[in-house]
mmCIF file of C-alpha atoms in Angstrom:
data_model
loop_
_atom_site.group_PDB
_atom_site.id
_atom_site.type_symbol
_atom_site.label_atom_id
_atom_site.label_comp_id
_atom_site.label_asym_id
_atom_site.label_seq_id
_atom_site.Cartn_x
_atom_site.Cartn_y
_atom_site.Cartn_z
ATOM 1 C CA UNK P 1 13.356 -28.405 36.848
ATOM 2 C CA UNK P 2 14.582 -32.078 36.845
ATOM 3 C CA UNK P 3 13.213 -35.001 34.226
ATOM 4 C CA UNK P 4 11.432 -36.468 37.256
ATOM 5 C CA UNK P 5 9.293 -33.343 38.885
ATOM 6 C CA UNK P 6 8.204 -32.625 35.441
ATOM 7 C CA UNK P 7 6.569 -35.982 34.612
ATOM 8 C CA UNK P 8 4.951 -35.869 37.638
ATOM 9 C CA UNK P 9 3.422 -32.422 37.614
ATOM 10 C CA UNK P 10 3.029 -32.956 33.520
ATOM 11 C CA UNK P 11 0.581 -36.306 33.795
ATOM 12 C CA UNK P 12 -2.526 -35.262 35.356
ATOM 13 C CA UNK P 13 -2.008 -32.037 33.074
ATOM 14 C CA UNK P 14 -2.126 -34.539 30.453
ATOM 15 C CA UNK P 15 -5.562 -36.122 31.848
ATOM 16 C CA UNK P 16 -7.237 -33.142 31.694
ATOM 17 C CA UNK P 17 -6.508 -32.132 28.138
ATOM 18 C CA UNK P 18 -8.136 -35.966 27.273
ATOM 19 C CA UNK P 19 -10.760 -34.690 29.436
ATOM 20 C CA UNK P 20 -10.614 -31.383 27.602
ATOM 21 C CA UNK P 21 -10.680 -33.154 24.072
ATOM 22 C CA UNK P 22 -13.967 -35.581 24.964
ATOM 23 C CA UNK P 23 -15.673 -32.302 25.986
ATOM 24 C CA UNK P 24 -14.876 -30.765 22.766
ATOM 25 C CA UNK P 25 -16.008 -33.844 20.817
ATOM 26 C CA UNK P 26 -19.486 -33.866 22.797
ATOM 27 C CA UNK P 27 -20.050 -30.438 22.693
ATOM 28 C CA UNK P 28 -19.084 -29.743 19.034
ATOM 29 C CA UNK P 29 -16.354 -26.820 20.750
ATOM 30 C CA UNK P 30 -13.888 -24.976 18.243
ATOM 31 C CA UNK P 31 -10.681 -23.615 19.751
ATOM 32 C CA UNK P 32 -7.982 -21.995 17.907
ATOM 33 C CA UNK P 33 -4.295 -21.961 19.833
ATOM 34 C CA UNK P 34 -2.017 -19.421 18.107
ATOM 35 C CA UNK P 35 1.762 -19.794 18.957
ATOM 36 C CA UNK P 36 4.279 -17.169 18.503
ATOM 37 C CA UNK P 37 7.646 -15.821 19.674
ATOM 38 C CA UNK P 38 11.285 -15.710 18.747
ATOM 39 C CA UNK P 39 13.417 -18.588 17.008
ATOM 40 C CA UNK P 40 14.336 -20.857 19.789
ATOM 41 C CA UNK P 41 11.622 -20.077 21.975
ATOM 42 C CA UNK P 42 10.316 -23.534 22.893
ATOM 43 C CA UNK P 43 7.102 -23.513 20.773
ATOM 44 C CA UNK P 44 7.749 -26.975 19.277
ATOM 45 C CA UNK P 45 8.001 -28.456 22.882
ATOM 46 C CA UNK P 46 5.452 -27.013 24.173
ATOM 47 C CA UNK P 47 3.122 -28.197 21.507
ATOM 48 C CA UNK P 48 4.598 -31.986 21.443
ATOM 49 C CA UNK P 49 3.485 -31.762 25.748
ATOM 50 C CA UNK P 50 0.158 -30.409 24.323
ATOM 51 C CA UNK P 51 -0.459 -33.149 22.101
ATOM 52 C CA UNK P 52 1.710 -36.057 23.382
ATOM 53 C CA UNK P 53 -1.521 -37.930 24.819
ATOM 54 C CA UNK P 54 -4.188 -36.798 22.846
ATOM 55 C CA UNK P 55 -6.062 -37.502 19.210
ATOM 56 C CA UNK P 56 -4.694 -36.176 16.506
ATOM 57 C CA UNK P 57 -7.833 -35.777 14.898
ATOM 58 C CA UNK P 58 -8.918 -33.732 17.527
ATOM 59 C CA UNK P 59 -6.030 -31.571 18.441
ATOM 60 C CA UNK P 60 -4.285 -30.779 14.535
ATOM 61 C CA UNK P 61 -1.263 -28.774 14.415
ATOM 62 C CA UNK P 62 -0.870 -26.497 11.538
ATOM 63 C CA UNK P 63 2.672 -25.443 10.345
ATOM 64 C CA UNK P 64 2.357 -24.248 6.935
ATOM 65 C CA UNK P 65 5.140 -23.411 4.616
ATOM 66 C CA UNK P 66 6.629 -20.713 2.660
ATOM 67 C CA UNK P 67 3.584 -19.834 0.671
ATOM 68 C CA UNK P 68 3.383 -21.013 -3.349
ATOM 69 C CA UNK P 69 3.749 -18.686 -6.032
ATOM 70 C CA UNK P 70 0.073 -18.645 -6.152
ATOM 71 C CA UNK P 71 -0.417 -17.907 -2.336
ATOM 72 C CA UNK P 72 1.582 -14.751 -2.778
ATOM 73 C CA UNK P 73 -1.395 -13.433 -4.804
ATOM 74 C CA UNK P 74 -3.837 -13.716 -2.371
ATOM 75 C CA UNK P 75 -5.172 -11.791 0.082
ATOM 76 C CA UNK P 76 -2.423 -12.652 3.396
ATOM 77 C CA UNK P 77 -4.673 -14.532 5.670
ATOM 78 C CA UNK P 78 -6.639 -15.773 2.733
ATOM 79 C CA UNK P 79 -3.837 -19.462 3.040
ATOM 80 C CA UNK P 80 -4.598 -19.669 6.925
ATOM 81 C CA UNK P 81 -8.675 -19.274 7.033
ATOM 82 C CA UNK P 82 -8.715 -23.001 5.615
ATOM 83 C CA UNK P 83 -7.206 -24.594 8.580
ATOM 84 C CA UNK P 84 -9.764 -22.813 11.419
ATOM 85 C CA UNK P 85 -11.472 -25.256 13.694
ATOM 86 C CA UNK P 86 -14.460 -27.154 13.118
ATOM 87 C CA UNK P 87 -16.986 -28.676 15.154
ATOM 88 C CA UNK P 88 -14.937 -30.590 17.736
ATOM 89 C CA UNK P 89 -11.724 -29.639 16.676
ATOM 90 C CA UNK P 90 -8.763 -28.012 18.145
ATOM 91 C CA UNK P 91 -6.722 -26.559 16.249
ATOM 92 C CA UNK P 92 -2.614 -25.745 16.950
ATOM 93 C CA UNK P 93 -1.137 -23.094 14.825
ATOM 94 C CA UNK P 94 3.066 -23.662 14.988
ATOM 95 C CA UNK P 95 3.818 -19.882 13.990
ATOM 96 C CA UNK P 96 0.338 -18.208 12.303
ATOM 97 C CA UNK P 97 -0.492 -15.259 10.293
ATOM 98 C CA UNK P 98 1.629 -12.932 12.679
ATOM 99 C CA UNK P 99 4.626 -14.146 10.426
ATOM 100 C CA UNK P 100 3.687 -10.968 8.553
ATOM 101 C CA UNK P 101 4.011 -8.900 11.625
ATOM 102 C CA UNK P 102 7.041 -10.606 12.349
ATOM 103 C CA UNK P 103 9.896 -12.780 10.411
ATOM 104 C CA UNK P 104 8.487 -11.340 7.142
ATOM 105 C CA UNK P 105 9.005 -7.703 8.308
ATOM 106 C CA UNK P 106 12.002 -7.754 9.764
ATOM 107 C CA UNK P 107 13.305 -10.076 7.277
ATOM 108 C CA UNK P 108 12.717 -7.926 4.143
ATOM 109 C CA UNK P 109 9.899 -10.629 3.128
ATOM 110 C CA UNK P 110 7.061 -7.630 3.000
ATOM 111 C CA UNK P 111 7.344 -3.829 3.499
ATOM 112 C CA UNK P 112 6.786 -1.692 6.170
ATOM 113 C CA UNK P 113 3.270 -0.970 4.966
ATOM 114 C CA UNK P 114 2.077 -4.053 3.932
ATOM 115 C CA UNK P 115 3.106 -4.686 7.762
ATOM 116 C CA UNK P 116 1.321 -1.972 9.139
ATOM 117 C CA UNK P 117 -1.747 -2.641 6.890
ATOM 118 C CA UNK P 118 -1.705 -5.770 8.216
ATOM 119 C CA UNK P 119 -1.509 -4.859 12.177
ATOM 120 C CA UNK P 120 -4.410 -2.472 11.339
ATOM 121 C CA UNK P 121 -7.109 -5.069 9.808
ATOM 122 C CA UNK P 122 -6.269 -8.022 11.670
ATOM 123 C CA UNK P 123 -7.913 -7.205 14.754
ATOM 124 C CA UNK P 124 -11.240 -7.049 13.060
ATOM 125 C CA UNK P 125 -10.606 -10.780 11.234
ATOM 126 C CA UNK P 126 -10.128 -12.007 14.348
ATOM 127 C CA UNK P 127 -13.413 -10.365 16.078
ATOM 128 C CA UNK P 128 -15.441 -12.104 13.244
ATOM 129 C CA UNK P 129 -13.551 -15.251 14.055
ATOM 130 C CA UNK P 130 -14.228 -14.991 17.737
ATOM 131 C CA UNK P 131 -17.575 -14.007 17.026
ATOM 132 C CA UNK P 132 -18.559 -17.164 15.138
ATOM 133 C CA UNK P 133 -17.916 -18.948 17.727
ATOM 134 C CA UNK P 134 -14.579 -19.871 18.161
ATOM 135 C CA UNK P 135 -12.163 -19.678 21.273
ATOM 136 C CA UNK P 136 -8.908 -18.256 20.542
ATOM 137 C CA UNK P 137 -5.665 -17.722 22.829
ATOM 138 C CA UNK P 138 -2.844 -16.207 21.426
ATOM 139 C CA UNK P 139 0.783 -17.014 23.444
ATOM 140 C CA UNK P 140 3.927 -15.260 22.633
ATOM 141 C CA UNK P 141 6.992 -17.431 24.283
ATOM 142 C CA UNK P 142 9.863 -14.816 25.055
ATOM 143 C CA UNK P 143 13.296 -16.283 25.474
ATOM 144 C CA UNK P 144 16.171 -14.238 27.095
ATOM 145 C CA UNK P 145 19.660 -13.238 24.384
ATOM 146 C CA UNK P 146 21.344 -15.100 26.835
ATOM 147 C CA UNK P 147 19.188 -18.917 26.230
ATOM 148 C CA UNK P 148 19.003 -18.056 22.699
ATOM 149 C CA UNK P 149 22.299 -18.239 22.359
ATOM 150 C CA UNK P 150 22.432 -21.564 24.388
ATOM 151 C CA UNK P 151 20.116 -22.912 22.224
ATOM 152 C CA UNK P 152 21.407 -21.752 19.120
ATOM 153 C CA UNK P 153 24.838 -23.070 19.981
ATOM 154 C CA UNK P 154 23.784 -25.936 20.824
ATOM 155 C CA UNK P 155 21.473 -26.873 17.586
ATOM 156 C CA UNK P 156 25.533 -26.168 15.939
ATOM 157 C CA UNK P 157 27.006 -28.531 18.321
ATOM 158 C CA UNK P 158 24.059 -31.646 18.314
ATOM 159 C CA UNK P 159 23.545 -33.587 15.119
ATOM 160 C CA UNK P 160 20.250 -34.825 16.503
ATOM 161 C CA UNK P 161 18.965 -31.165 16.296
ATOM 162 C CA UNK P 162 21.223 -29.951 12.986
ATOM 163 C CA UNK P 163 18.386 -30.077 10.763
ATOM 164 C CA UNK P 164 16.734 -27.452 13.235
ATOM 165 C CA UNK P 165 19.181 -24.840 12.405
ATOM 166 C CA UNK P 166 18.264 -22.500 9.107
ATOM 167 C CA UNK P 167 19.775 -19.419 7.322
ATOM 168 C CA UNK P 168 16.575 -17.591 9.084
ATOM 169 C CA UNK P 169 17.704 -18.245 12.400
ATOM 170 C CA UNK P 170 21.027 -17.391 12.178
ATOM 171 C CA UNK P 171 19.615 -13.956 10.536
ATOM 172 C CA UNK P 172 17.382 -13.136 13.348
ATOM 173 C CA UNK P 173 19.660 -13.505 15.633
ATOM 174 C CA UNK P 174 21.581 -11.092 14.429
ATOM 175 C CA UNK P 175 18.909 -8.832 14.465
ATOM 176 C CA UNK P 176 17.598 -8.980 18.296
ATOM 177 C CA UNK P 177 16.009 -5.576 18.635
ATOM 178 C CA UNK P 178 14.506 -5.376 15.256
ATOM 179 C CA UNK P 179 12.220 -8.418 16.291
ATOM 180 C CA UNK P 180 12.148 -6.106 19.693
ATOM 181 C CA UNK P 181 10.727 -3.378 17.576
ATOM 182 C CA UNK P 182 8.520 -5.565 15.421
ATOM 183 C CA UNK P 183 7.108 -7.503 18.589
ATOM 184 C CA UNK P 184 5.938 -4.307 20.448
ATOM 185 C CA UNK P 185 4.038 -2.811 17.363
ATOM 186 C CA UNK P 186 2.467 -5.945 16.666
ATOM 187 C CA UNK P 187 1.712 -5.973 20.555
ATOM 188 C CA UNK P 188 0.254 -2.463 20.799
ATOM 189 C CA UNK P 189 -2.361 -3.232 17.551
ATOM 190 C CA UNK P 190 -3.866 -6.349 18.429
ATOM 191 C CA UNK P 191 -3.641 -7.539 21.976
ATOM 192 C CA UNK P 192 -7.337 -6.817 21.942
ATOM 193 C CA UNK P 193 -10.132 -7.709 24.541
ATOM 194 C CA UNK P 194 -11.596 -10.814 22.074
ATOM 195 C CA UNK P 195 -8.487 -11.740 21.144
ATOM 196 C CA UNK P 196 -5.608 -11.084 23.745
ATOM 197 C CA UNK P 197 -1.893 -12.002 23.973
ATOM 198 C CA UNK P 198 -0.454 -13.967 26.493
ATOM 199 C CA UNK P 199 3.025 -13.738 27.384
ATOM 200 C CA UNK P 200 5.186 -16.541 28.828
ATOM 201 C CA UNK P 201 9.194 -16.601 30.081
ATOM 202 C CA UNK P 202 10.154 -19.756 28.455
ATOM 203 C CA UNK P 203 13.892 -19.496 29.453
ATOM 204 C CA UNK P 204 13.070 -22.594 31.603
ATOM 205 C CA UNK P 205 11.012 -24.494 29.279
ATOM 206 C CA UNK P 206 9.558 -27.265 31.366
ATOM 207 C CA UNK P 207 8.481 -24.469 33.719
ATOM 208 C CA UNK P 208 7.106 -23.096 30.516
ATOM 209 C CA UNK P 209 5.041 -26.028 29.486
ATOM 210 C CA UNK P 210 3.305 -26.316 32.742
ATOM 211 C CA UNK P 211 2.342 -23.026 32.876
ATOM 212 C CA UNK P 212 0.929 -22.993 29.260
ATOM 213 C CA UNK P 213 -1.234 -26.242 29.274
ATOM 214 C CA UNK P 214 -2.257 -24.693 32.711
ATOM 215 C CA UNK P 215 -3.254 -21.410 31.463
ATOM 216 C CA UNK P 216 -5.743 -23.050 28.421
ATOM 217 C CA UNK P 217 -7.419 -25.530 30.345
ATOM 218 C CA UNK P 218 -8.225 -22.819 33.163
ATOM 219 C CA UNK P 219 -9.820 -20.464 30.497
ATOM 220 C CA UNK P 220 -11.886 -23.309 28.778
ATOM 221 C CA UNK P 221 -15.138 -23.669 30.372
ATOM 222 C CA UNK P 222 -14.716 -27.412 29.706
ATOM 223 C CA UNK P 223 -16.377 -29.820 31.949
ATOM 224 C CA UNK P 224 -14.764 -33.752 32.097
ATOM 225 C CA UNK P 225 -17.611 -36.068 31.007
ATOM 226 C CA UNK P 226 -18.341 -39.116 33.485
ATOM 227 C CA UNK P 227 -16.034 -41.854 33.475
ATOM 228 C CA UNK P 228 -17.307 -44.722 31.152
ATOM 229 C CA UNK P 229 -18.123 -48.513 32.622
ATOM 230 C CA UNK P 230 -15.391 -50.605 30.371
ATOM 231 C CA UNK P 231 -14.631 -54.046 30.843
ATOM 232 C CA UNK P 232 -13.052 -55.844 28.369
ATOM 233 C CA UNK P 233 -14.695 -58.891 25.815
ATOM 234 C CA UNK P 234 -13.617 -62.543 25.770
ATOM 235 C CA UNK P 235 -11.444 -63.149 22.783
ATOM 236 C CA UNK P 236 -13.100 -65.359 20.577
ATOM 237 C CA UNK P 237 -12.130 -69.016 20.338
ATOM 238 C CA UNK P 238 -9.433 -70.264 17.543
ATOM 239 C CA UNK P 239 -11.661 -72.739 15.767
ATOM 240 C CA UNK P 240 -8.954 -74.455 13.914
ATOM 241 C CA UNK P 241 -6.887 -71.142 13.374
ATOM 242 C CA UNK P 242 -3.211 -71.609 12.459
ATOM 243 C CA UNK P 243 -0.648 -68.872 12.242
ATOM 244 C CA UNK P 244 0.947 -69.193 8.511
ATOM 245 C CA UNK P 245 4.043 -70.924 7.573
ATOM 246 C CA UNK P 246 5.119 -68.049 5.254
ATOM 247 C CA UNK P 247 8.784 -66.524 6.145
ATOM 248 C CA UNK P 248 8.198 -63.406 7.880
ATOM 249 C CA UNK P 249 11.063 -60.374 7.933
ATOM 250 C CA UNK P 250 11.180 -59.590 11.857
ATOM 251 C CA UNK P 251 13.169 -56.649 12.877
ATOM 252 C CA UNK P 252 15.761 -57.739 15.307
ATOM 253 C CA UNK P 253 15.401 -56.799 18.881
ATOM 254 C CA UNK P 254 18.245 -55.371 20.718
#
């Protein structure tokens, strides 16, 4: 899809998630957006199109680190319960709890048991989330072997997206059907009725976007509040102002 068609389809897209964040300031709404999927998938873009024209005290993207020395003692969702939604908040998790089913299984980080203990209790922590109240979607963004190693290549070949690149990726992508494996297990214990997956083909990721910010806003019973009456003040007069005759560092413009 070319620069232009996007734009166009993306901006009233973009109009209805402002629309979508008053109505979750009015009504007080919590909504919980879990991202997932394999290293180059696309889940940074399509979060920067999510929140490109919107507040981002309303719609705060989580990314959390390796956990602290501390964090490793707790119990494994124990680090993420913290960042749920509020009261008119929407909250963006960049890669969630379902690192344990994932990148820290396949990666030696936990064992095959603390895995599968995992896959077995998490569907229950997220009924009690989803019964409290909050909305949750869960999308997994597949990517073909073929555009990972596109991408891949070029994060090697682009200094602008060097610092992209980690020992982690390079790992997994050795190891293509062990995040297979991983990915269908985690799959077949908790795509549940209250808290589904949702599966997108991000090979074409501006395809992918659209369909995404698409997707949410169709399954949010959100309604656009009316339009407010603005017209702007008159400025007030100077009455003897005077700008300063301090030096001033301006940046150049080119």
């Amino acid at each position: 899809m070319k620069n232009k068609e996007y734009s166009k389809l993306l901006r009233p897209l973009h109009a209805e998630l402002v629309a979508l964040q008053e109505w979750v300031k009015s009504s007080g709404a919590r909504i919980c957006v879990v991202f997932e999927g394999r290293d180059t998938a696309g889940k940074g873009g399509v979060i920067k199109a999510i929140t490109a024209r919107v507040s981002p005290r309303v719609f705060r993207v989580v990314a959390l680190p390796a956990p602290s020395d501390r964090e490793k003692t707790q119990m494994y969702i124990q680090r993420y319960l913290p960042h749920l939604p509020a009261a008119g908040e929407i909250v963006i998790f960049d890669r969630s709890w379902y690192n344990r089913a994932g990148v820290e299984r396949v990666m030696g980080f936990c064992t095959d048991e603390e895995a599968r203990r995992f896959l077995e209790l998490i569907p229950s922590v997220e009924r009690a989330i989803v019964d409290s109240g909050v909305l949750m979607f869960k999308y997994w963004l597949e990517v073909s072997e073929e555009q990972q190693t596109l991408r891949l290549q070029s994060r090697i070949d682009d200094p602008r997206k060097y610092w992209k690149l980690s020992d982690l990726d390079l790992a997994s992508y050795s190891r293509w059907y062990d995040y297979a494996r991983a990915r269908d297990e985690m799959f077949h214990y908790t795509d549940t009725g209250w808290a589904p997956w949702f599966v997108v083909d991000n090979d074409d990721k501006k395809r992918g976007r659209l369909g995404i910010i698409s997707h949410l806003l169709d399954r949010i019973p959100y309604e656009p509040l009316p339009a407010r009456d603005i017209t702007l003040p008159e400025r007030q007069d100077p009455d003897g102002y005077r700008a300063p005759m301090q030096p001033l560092h301006w940046v150049p413009t080119p």
